[in-house]
Amino acid sequence: PCSECLPYNCTVFGLLHYQDFLLSLTIYQYLYIDKFPFRKLLIVGFALVQIFLFSRIVRWNQFFLDPKEPHHQQYYMLTEALLQGELFLLKPPPEGLIELENPYDYKERLELSQRTGEEIYWDVGYYEGKYFVYFGVGPVLLFYLPYYMLTGSHLPTYQGVFLCSVLLVLAVLAFVGEIIKKWYRNTPFLIYLLLSCLFINGCGALYMIKRPDFYSLPILLALTCTIGGLYFWLSSGGIEEGGRPYLKIGRLFLGSLCMAFVAPCRPQLLLGSFFSILLFWEFIFQKRMLFAWNKKGMLATFCFLSPYFVTAFWLMYYNYARFGSVFDFGANYNLTGNAMIYRGFHLDRIPLALFSYLF
């Protein structure tokens, strides 16, 4: 550079380095575990900004604020059915559908609908002449049913999705913080906020919040319960300053309750429960505080397992009462674009599926 530009360039370069130096002193010197001024205020502020972002995104697509199609209102119809003591949707299918040789064939249903003008529900379970909701009943029990009983109207699904997003933000902040406290205590506070931001916005929640329909709600609720359950599990056990291990029964129970409630939302995400093997390995095989034949060990074991047994019992009954099998969630009876009931299990689809999803 010429002599006239050189002082300017050196000044800018020096200011940039001085700014980095200040940042390294003022921001990264504070660890997550430190109790410094405005720490809680910064966490609350971050949470509020993230929640505000979700509150705007959830309203982007006007279609999902009040969808009119019947399959988008399945949770509304199931709420009304449960209040009347029924497990199937109260509106009966058209007679033509009942008389079809193969009601799961999309072309046959389409021809019937065009010929008769009768409406046939889409993406619902059809079994023995009745409509069923095969999507997880968890959101109905947690959101729709209480809201309907209190107000007499149905909770808009997008509001349920937004409520789940709020709970997800809180769960992630608590979970990431607990990981740092247990294993990475030298993590700067700023890194904690950046990790939480990455976790919240990179786990798939943004897509579901942008499409706040009844397809997204059970998945997002199951994801939120999983993160919340892992936090309670992780914070339930540890080592005191004197080196004595502890296991908090209440948090252990809450963790299992959250993880078990994944089953009536999105059963596939129950895979998250297998993390318990890693989290409690030391308490089972070394500390003998869980699955141990003593008073405290049996109480802890009961708190750990009871939510799973209770949830499994009523969910299996729910399945049996609808489809005659405790393990049948009804997905095979779906009225969709292909006949799920005749797909069966074929090994050749596994490599194709792995290639499609991974590559």
Short mmCIF file of C-alpha atoms in Angstrom, two decimals:
data_model
loop_
_atom_site.label_atom_id
_atom_site.label_comp_id
_atom_site.label_asym_id
_atom_site.label_seq_id
_atom_site.Cartn_x
_atom_site.Cartn_y
_atom_site.Cartn_z
CA PRO A 1 0.00 0.00 0.00
CA CYS A 2 1.04 3.61 -0.49
CA SER A 3 2.35 5.65 2.41
CA GLU A 4 -0.94 7.58 2.71
CA CYS A 5 -3.06 4.40 3.19
CA LEU A 6 -0.65 2.61 5.44
CA PRO A 7 -1.49 4.49 8.69
CA TYR A 8 -5.20 3.96 8.06
CA ASN A 9 -4.79 0.22 7.44
CA CYS A 10 -2.61 -0.20 10.49
CA THR A 11 -5.11 1.68 12.63
CA VAL A 12 -8.06 -0.48 11.50
CA PHE A 13 -6.01 -3.67 11.87
CA GLY A 14 -4.93 -2.61 15.35
CA LEU A 15 -8.49 -1.76 16.42
CA LEU A 16 -9.75 -5.15 15.26
CA HIS A 17 -7.09 -6.94 17.28
CA TYR A 18 -7.79 -4.72 20.27
CA GLN A 19 -11.49 -5.57 19.98
CA ASP A 20 -10.68 -9.31 19.97
CA PHE A 21 -8.48 -8.77 22.99
CA LEU A 22 -11.30 -7.01 24.86
CA LEU A 23 -13.72 -9.77 23.95
CA SER A 24 -11.36 -12.40 25.26
CA LEU A 25 -11.13 -10.50 28.55
CA THR A 26 -14.74 -9.49 29.14
CA ILE A 27 -16.82 -12.30 27.67
CA TYR A 28 -14.91 -15.56 27.65
CA GLN A 29 -13.50 -15.10 31.13
CA TYR A 30 -16.93 -15.82 32.61
CA LEU A 31 -17.63 -19.53 32.88
CA TYR A 32 -21.09 -21.03 32.90
CA ILE A 33 -20.65 -22.22 36.48
CA ASP A 34 -19.58 -18.75 37.68
CA LYS A 35 -22.02 -16.54 39.57
CA PHE A 36 -21.46 -13.19 37.91
CA PRO A 37 -23.80 -10.16 37.63
CA PHE A 38 -26.69 -10.43 35.17
CA ARG A 39 -26.08 -14.15 34.56
CA LYS A 40 -29.70 -15.18 35.08
CA LEU A 41 -30.88 -12.07 33.24
CA LEU A 42 -28.83 -13.05 30.19
CA ILE A 43 -30.29 -16.57 30.18
CA VAL A 44 -33.83 -15.24 30.51
CA GLY A 45 -33.14 -12.68 27.79
CA PHE A 46 -31.81 -15.35 25.43
CA ALA A 47 -34.86 -17.54 26.11
CA LEU A 48 -37.26 -14.65 25.48
CA VAL A 49 -35.57 -13.76 22.18
CA GLN A 50 -35.73 -17.38 21.04
CA ILE A 51 -39.36 -17.72 22.09
CA PHE A 52 -40.23 -14.46 20.32
CA LEU A 53 -38.59 -15.83 17.17
CA PHE A 54 -40.75 -18.97 17.39
CA SER A 55 -43.88 -16.89 18.06
CA ARG A 56 -43.36 -15.17 14.70
CA ILE A 57 -42.35 -18.26 12.72
CA VAL A 58 -45.37 -20.25 13.90
CA ARG A 59 -47.64 -17.69 12.19
CA TRP A 60 -45.76 -17.44 8.91
CA ASN A 61 -47.94 -19.90 7.02
CA GLN A 62 -51.51 -18.64 7.32
CA PHE A 63 -52.92 -21.97 6.13
CA PHE A 64 -52.02 -23.74 9.37
CA LEU A 65 -53.61 -21.12 11.62
CA ASP A 66 -57.07 -22.48 10.84
CA PRO A 67 -57.01 -25.44 8.42
CA LYS A 68 -60.45 -26.57 7.30
CA GLU A 69 -59.66 -30.07 6.03
CA PRO A 70 -61.05 -32.82 8.30
CA HIS A 71 -57.72 -34.67 8.60
CA HIS A 72 -56.19 -31.53 10.15
CA GLN A 73 -58.93 -31.59 12.80
CA GLN A 74 -58.48 -35.20 13.93
CA TYR A 75 -57.36 -34.19 17.42
CA TYR A 76 -60.47 -32.01 17.76
CA MET A 77 -62.70 -34.94 16.82
CA LEU A 78 -60.83 -37.35 19.10
CA THR A 79 -61.25 -34.93 22.01
CA GLU A 80 -65.02 -34.88 21.53
CA ALA A 81 -65.10 -38.67 21.17
CA LEU A 82 -63.12 -39.27 24.38
CA LEU A 83 -65.45 -36.97 26.32
CA GLN A 84 -68.34 -39.17 25.17
CA GLY A 85 -66.51 -42.34 26.17
CA GLU A 86 -65.62 -43.48 22.66
CA LEU A 87 -62.22 -44.28 21.15
CA PHE A 88 -63.32 -43.90 17.51
CA LEU A 89 -64.35 -40.73 15.71
CA LEU A 90 -68.04 -40.01 16.11
CA LYS A 91 -68.72 -39.34 12.42
CA PRO A 92 -69.31 -42.71 10.70
CA PRO A 93 -67.65 -43.46 7.34
CA PRO A 94 -69.89 -43.41 4.25
CA GLU A 95 -71.67 -46.66 3.42
CA GLY A 96 -69.85 -46.85 0.11
CA LEU A 97 -66.50 -47.06 1.87
CA ILE A 98 -67.72 -49.85 4.11
CA GLU A 99 -68.91 -51.81 1.08
CA LEU A 100 -65.64 -51.47 -0.85
CA GLU A 101 -63.71 -54.71 -1.37
CA ASN A 102 -60.45 -52.94 -0.53
CA PRO A 103 -61.11 -49.62 1.26
CA TYR A 104 -57.35 -49.06 1.62
CA ASP A 105 -56.89 -48.76 -2.16
CA TYR A 106 -56.51 -45.06 -2.96
CA LYS A 107 -57.89 -45.36 -6.50
CA GLU A 108 -61.01 -47.18 -5.35
CA ARG A 109 -61.68 -44.55 -2.69
CA LEU A 110 -61.12 -41.73 -5.18
CA GLU A 111 -63.52 -43.26 -7.70
CA LEU A 112 -66.11 -43.77 -4.96
CA SER A 113 -65.82 -40.18 -3.80
CA GLN A 114 -66.11 -38.81 -7.35
CA ARG A 115 -69.07 -41.07 -8.13
CA THR A 116 -71.10 -40.43 -4.98
CA GLY A 117 -69.81 -37.05 -3.83
CA GLU A 118 -69.33 -38.45 -0.32
CA GLU A 119 -66.41 -37.18 1.71
CA ILE A 120 -63.90 -39.81 2.80
CA TYR A 121 -61.48 -38.81 5.52
CA TRP A 122 -57.79 -38.74 4.62
CA ASP A 123 -54.91 -39.97 6.78
CA VAL A 124 -57.11 -41.56 9.43
CA GLY A 125 -57.21 -45.15 10.60
CA TYR A 126 -60.10 -47.18 9.20
CA TYR A 127 -60.92 -50.39 11.02
CA GLU A 128 -64.12 -52.47 11.08
CA GLY A 129 -66.29 -49.70 9.71
CA LYS A 130 -65.05 -46.90 11.98
CA TYR A 131 -62.61 -44.03 11.79
CA PHE A 132 -59.72 -43.90 14.29
CA VAL A 133 -56.85 -41.52 14.97
CA TYR A 134 -53.63 -43.49 14.81
CA PHE A 135 -51.42 -40.50 15.60
CA GLY A 136 -50.25 -40.32 19.21
CA VAL A 137 -52.95 -39.52 21.75
CA GLY A 138 -50.48 -37.72 24.03
CA PRO A 139 -51.19 -34.18 22.74
CA VAL A 140 -54.92 -34.74 23.23
CA LEU A 141 -54.46 -35.76 26.87
CA LEU A 142 -52.00 -32.97 27.64
CA PHE A 143 -53.42 -30.04 25.64
CA TYR A 144 -56.70 -30.51 23.79
CA LEU A 145 -58.77 -32.31 26.41
CA PRO A 146 -58.04 -29.95 29.34
CA TYR A 147 -58.44 -26.89 27.12
CA TYR A 148 -61.79 -28.10 25.76
CA MET A 149 -63.08 -28.95 29.23
CA LEU A 150 -62.10 -25.51 30.55
CA THR A 151 -63.19 -23.34 27.63
CA GLY A 152 -65.68 -25.39 25.61
CA SER A 153 -63.67 -24.73 22.43
CA HIS A 154 -60.79 -26.47 20.72
CA LEU A 155 -57.18 -25.42 21.16
CA PRO A 156 -55.78 -24.27 17.79
CA THR A 157 -53.07 -26.73 16.85
CA TYR A 158 -50.53 -24.05 16.03
CA GLN A 159 -50.82 -22.79 19.61
CA GLY A 160 -50.06 -26.29 20.88
CA VAL A 161 -46.98 -26.35 18.66
CA PHE A 162 -45.89 -22.96 19.99
CA LEU A 163 -46.37 -24.10 23.59
CA CYS A 164 -44.17 -27.14 22.86
CA SER A 165 -41.53 -24.84 21.36
CA VAL A 166 -41.47 -22.79 24.57
CA LEU A 167 -41.01 -25.93 26.65
CA LEU A 168 -38.30 -27.10 24.25
CA VAL A 169 -36.31 -23.88 24.74
CA LEU A 170 -36.46 -24.26 28.52
CA ALA A 171 -35.58 -27.96 28.34
CA VAL A 172 -32.56 -27.40 26.10
CA LEU A 173 -31.21 -24.56 28.24
CA ALA A 174 -31.47 -26.75 31.34
CA PHE A 175 -30.07 -29.86 29.61
CA VAL A 176 -27.04 -28.15 28.06
CA GLY A 177 -26.32 -26.41 31.37
CA GLU A 178 -26.44 -29.72 33.23
CA ILE A 179 -24.03 -31.34 30.75
CA ILE A 180 -21.58 -28.50 31.30
CA LYS A 181 -21.86 -28.70 35.09
CA LYS A 182 -21.20 -32.42 35.07
CA TRP A 183 -18.45 -32.86 32.50
CA TYR A 184 -17.25 -29.54 31.01
CA ARG A 185 -17.03 -27.10 33.88
CA ASN A 186 -14.50 -24.85 32.12
CA THR A 187 -16.98 -23.96 29.38
CA PRO A 188 -17.41 -20.17 28.98
CA PHE A 189 -20.88 -18.78 29.50
CA LEU A 190 -20.99 -17.43 25.94
CA ILE A 191 -20.26 -20.92 24.57
CA TYR A 192 -23.18 -22.21 26.64
CA LEU A 193 -25.51 -19.73 24.94
CA LEU A 194 -24.12 -20.56 21.49
CA LEU A 195 -24.44 -24.31 22.07
CA SER A 196 -28.02 -23.87 23.27
CA CYS A 197 -28.85 -21.74 20.24
CA LEU A 198 -27.37 -24.36 17.91
CA PHE A 199 -29.21 -27.18 19.70
CA ILE A 200 -32.61 -25.44 19.64
CA ASN A 201 -32.47 -24.31 16.03
CA GLY A 202 -30.65 -27.31 14.61
CA CYS A 203 -32.66 -30.23 15.99
CA GLY A 204 -35.52 -30.03 13.47
CA ALA A 205 -37.83 -27.95 15.65
CA LEU A 206 -37.71 -24.98 13.26
CA TYR A 207 -39.26 -27.05 10.48
CA MET A 208 -42.07 -28.25 12.72
CA ILE A 209 -42.74 -24.76 14.08
CA LYS A 210 -42.89 -23.42 10.52
CA ARG A 211 -45.44 -26.17 9.72
CA PRO A 212 -47.53 -26.15 12.93
CA ASP A 213 -50.06 -28.86 12.08
CA PHE A 214 -51.19 -32.01 13.83
CA TYR A 215 -48.44 -33.98 12.08
CA SER A 216 -45.76 -31.84 13.73
CA LEU A 217 -47.31 -31.57 17.19
CA PRO A 218 -46.81 -35.16 18.45
CA ILE A 219 -43.23 -35.23 17.10
CA LEU A 220 -42.30 -31.92 18.70
CA LEU A 221 -43.93 -32.91 21.97
CA ALA A 222 -42.04 -36.21 22.00
CA LEU A 223 -38.77 -34.39 21.28
CA THR A 224 -39.46 -31.92 24.10
CA CYS A 225 -40.28 -34.73 26.54
CA THR A 226 -37.08 -36.53 25.55
CA ILE A 227 -34.85 -33.51 26.19
CA GLY A 228 -36.70 -32.72 29.42
CA GLY A 229 -36.46 -36.33 30.56
CA LEU A 230 -32.73 -36.46 29.87
CA TYR A 231 -32.27 -33.27 31.90
CA PHE A 232 -34.12 -34.63 34.92
CA TRP A 233 -32.24 -37.92 34.70
CA LEU A 234 -28.90 -36.19 34.35
CA SER A 235 -29.56 -33.86 37.28
CA SER A 236 -30.93 -36.61 39.52
CA GLY A 237 -27.57 -38.15 40.36
CA GLY A 238 -24.07 -36.96 41.14
CA ILE A 239 -21.26 -36.71 43.64
CA GLU A 240 -21.33 -34.30 46.60
CA GLU A 241 -18.30 -32.19 47.52
CA GLY A 242 -17.27 -34.76 50.15
CA GLY A 243 -17.22 -37.50 47.51
CA ARG A 244 -20.51 -39.06 48.58
CA PRO A 245 -22.86 -40.10 45.74
CA TYR A 246 -26.49 -39.00 45.76
CA LEU A 247 -29.61 -39.88 43.76
CA LYS A 248 -32.59 -37.53 43.87
CA ILE A 249 -35.72 -39.67 43.72
CA GLY A 250 -38.03 -36.85 42.63
CA ARG A 251 -35.95 -35.89 39.62
CA LEU A 252 -35.47 -39.54 38.73
CA PHE A 253 -39.25 -39.97 38.68
CA LEU A 254 -39.83 -36.82 36.62
CA GLY A 255 -37.23 -37.94 34.10
CA SER A 256 -38.90 -41.33 33.65
CA LEU A 257 -42.32 -39.67 33.49
CA CYS A 258 -41.19 -37.42 30.64
CA MET A 259 -39.49 -40.26 28.80
CA ALA A 260 -42.45 -42.62 29.20
CA PHE A 261 -44.85 -39.98 27.88
CA VAL A 262 -42.96 -40.10 24.59
CA ALA A 263 -44.75 -43.39 23.83
CA PRO A 264 -48.25 -41.90 23.37
CA CYS A 265 -46.74 -39.07 21.30
CA ARG A 266 -44.15 -40.58 18.94
CA PRO A 267 -43.18 -44.14 19.94
CA GLN A 268 -40.10 -44.16 17.68
CA LEU A 269 -38.41 -41.57 19.92
CA LEU A 270 -38.51 -44.02 22.83
CA LEU A 271 -35.02 -44.88 21.62
CA GLY A 272 -33.95 -41.95 23.78
CA SER A 273 -34.73 -44.03 26.85
CA PHE A 274 -31.72 -46.23 26.13
CA PHE A 275 -29.50 -43.35 27.24
CA SER A 276 -30.48 -44.38 30.78
CA ILE A 277 -28.03 -47.29 30.50
CA LEU A 278 -25.14 -44.85 30.10
CA LEU A 279 -26.40 -42.24 32.55
CA PHE A 280 -27.06 -44.69 35.40
CA TRP A 281 -24.36 -47.29 34.72
CA GLU A 282 -22.32 -46.16 37.70
CA PHE A 283 -25.35 -46.02 40.02
CA ILE A 284 -26.41 -49.54 39.03
CA PHE A 285 -23.16 -51.49 38.90
CA GLN A 286 -20.77 -49.50 41.11
CA LYS A 287 -22.69 -47.38 43.61
CA ARG A 288 -25.53 -49.95 43.94
CA MET A 289 -28.11 -47.18 44.35
CA LEU A 290 -30.45 -48.38 41.59
CA PHE A 291 -31.80 -51.92 41.05
CA ALA A 292 -30.38 -52.85 44.44
CA TRP A 293 -32.02 -55.09 47.08
CA ASN A 294 -32.20 -52.47 49.80
CA LYS A 295 -34.79 -49.94 50.88
CA LYS A 296 -33.35 -46.94 49.07
CA GLY A 297 -32.43 -48.97 46.00
CA MET A 298 -35.91 -50.46 45.68
CA LEU A 299 -37.55 -47.05 46.13
CA ALA A 300 -35.31 -45.54 43.46
CA THR A 301 -36.03 -48.47 41.14
CA PHE A 302 -39.76 -48.06 41.67
CA CYS A 303 -39.58 -44.33 40.83
CA PHE A 304 -37.51 -45.10 37.76
CA LEU A 305 -39.71 -47.88 36.36
CA SER A 306 -43.26 -47.05 37.52
CA PRO A 307 -43.95 -44.32 34.88
CA TYR A 308 -43.02 -46.79 32.14
CA PHE A 309 -45.26 -49.54 33.51
CA VAL A 310 -48.23 -47.25 34.07
CA THR A 311 -47.88 -45.67 30.62
CA ALA A 312 -47.41 -49.04 28.95
CA PHE A 313 -50.49 -50.46 30.71
CA TRP A 314 -52.97 -47.79 29.65
CA LEU A 315 -51.44 -47.40 26.18
CA MET A 316 -51.65 -51.14 25.56
CA TYR A 317 -55.25 -51.10 26.76
CA TYR A 318 -55.94 -48.17 24.43
CA ASN A 319 -54.53 -50.15 21.50
CA TYR A 320 -56.34 -53.35 22.43
CA ALA A 321 -59.68 -51.60 22.85
CA ARG A 322 -59.36 -50.11 19.37
CA PHE A 323 -57.65 -52.78 17.28
CA GLY A 324 -57.65 -55.96 19.35
CA SER A 325 -53.88 -56.00 19.90
CA VAL A 326 -51.81 -54.33 22.61
CA PHE A 327 -49.01 -53.62 20.12
CA ASP A 328 -51.17 -52.32 17.26
CA PHE A 329 -51.11 -48.51 17.08
CA GLY A 330 -53.27 -48.52 13.95
CA ALA A 331 -50.79 -47.11 11.42
CA ASN A 332 -51.39 -50.04 9.07
CA TYR A 333 -55.05 -49.04 8.71
CA ASN A 334 -54.17 -45.60 7.42
CA LEU A 335 -56.27 -44.28 4.52
CA THR A 336 -53.46 -42.72 2.54
CA GLY A 337 -51.83 -42.91 -0.88
CA ASN A 338 -50.84 -46.56 -0.58
CA ALA A 339 -52.34 -49.58 1.14
CA MET A 340 -50.23 -49.77 4.29
CA ILE A 341 -52.00 -52.91 5.49
CA TYR A 342 -50.60 -54.90 2.56
CA ARG A 343 -47.04 -53.56 2.57
CA GLY A 344 -45.69 -56.21 4.92
CA PHE A 345 -42.03 -56.47 5.91
CA HIS A 346 -39.44 -56.80 3.17
CA LEU A 347 -35.69 -56.79 3.74
CA ASP A 348 -34.95 -55.25 0.35
CA ARG A 349 -36.53 -51.95 1.47
CA ILE A 350 -33.97 -51.48 4.26
CA PRO A 351 -30.89 -50.67 2.10
CA LEU A 352 -33.05 -48.46 -0.12
CA ALA A 353 -34.32 -46.57 2.91
CA LEU A 354 -30.82 -46.15 4.36
CA PHE A 355 -29.54 -44.85 1.02
CA SER A 356 -32.46 -42.42 0.67
CA TYR A 357 -32.20 -41.00 4.19
CA LEU A 358 -28.41 -40.86 4.49
CA PHE A 359 -27.28 -40.05 0.95
#
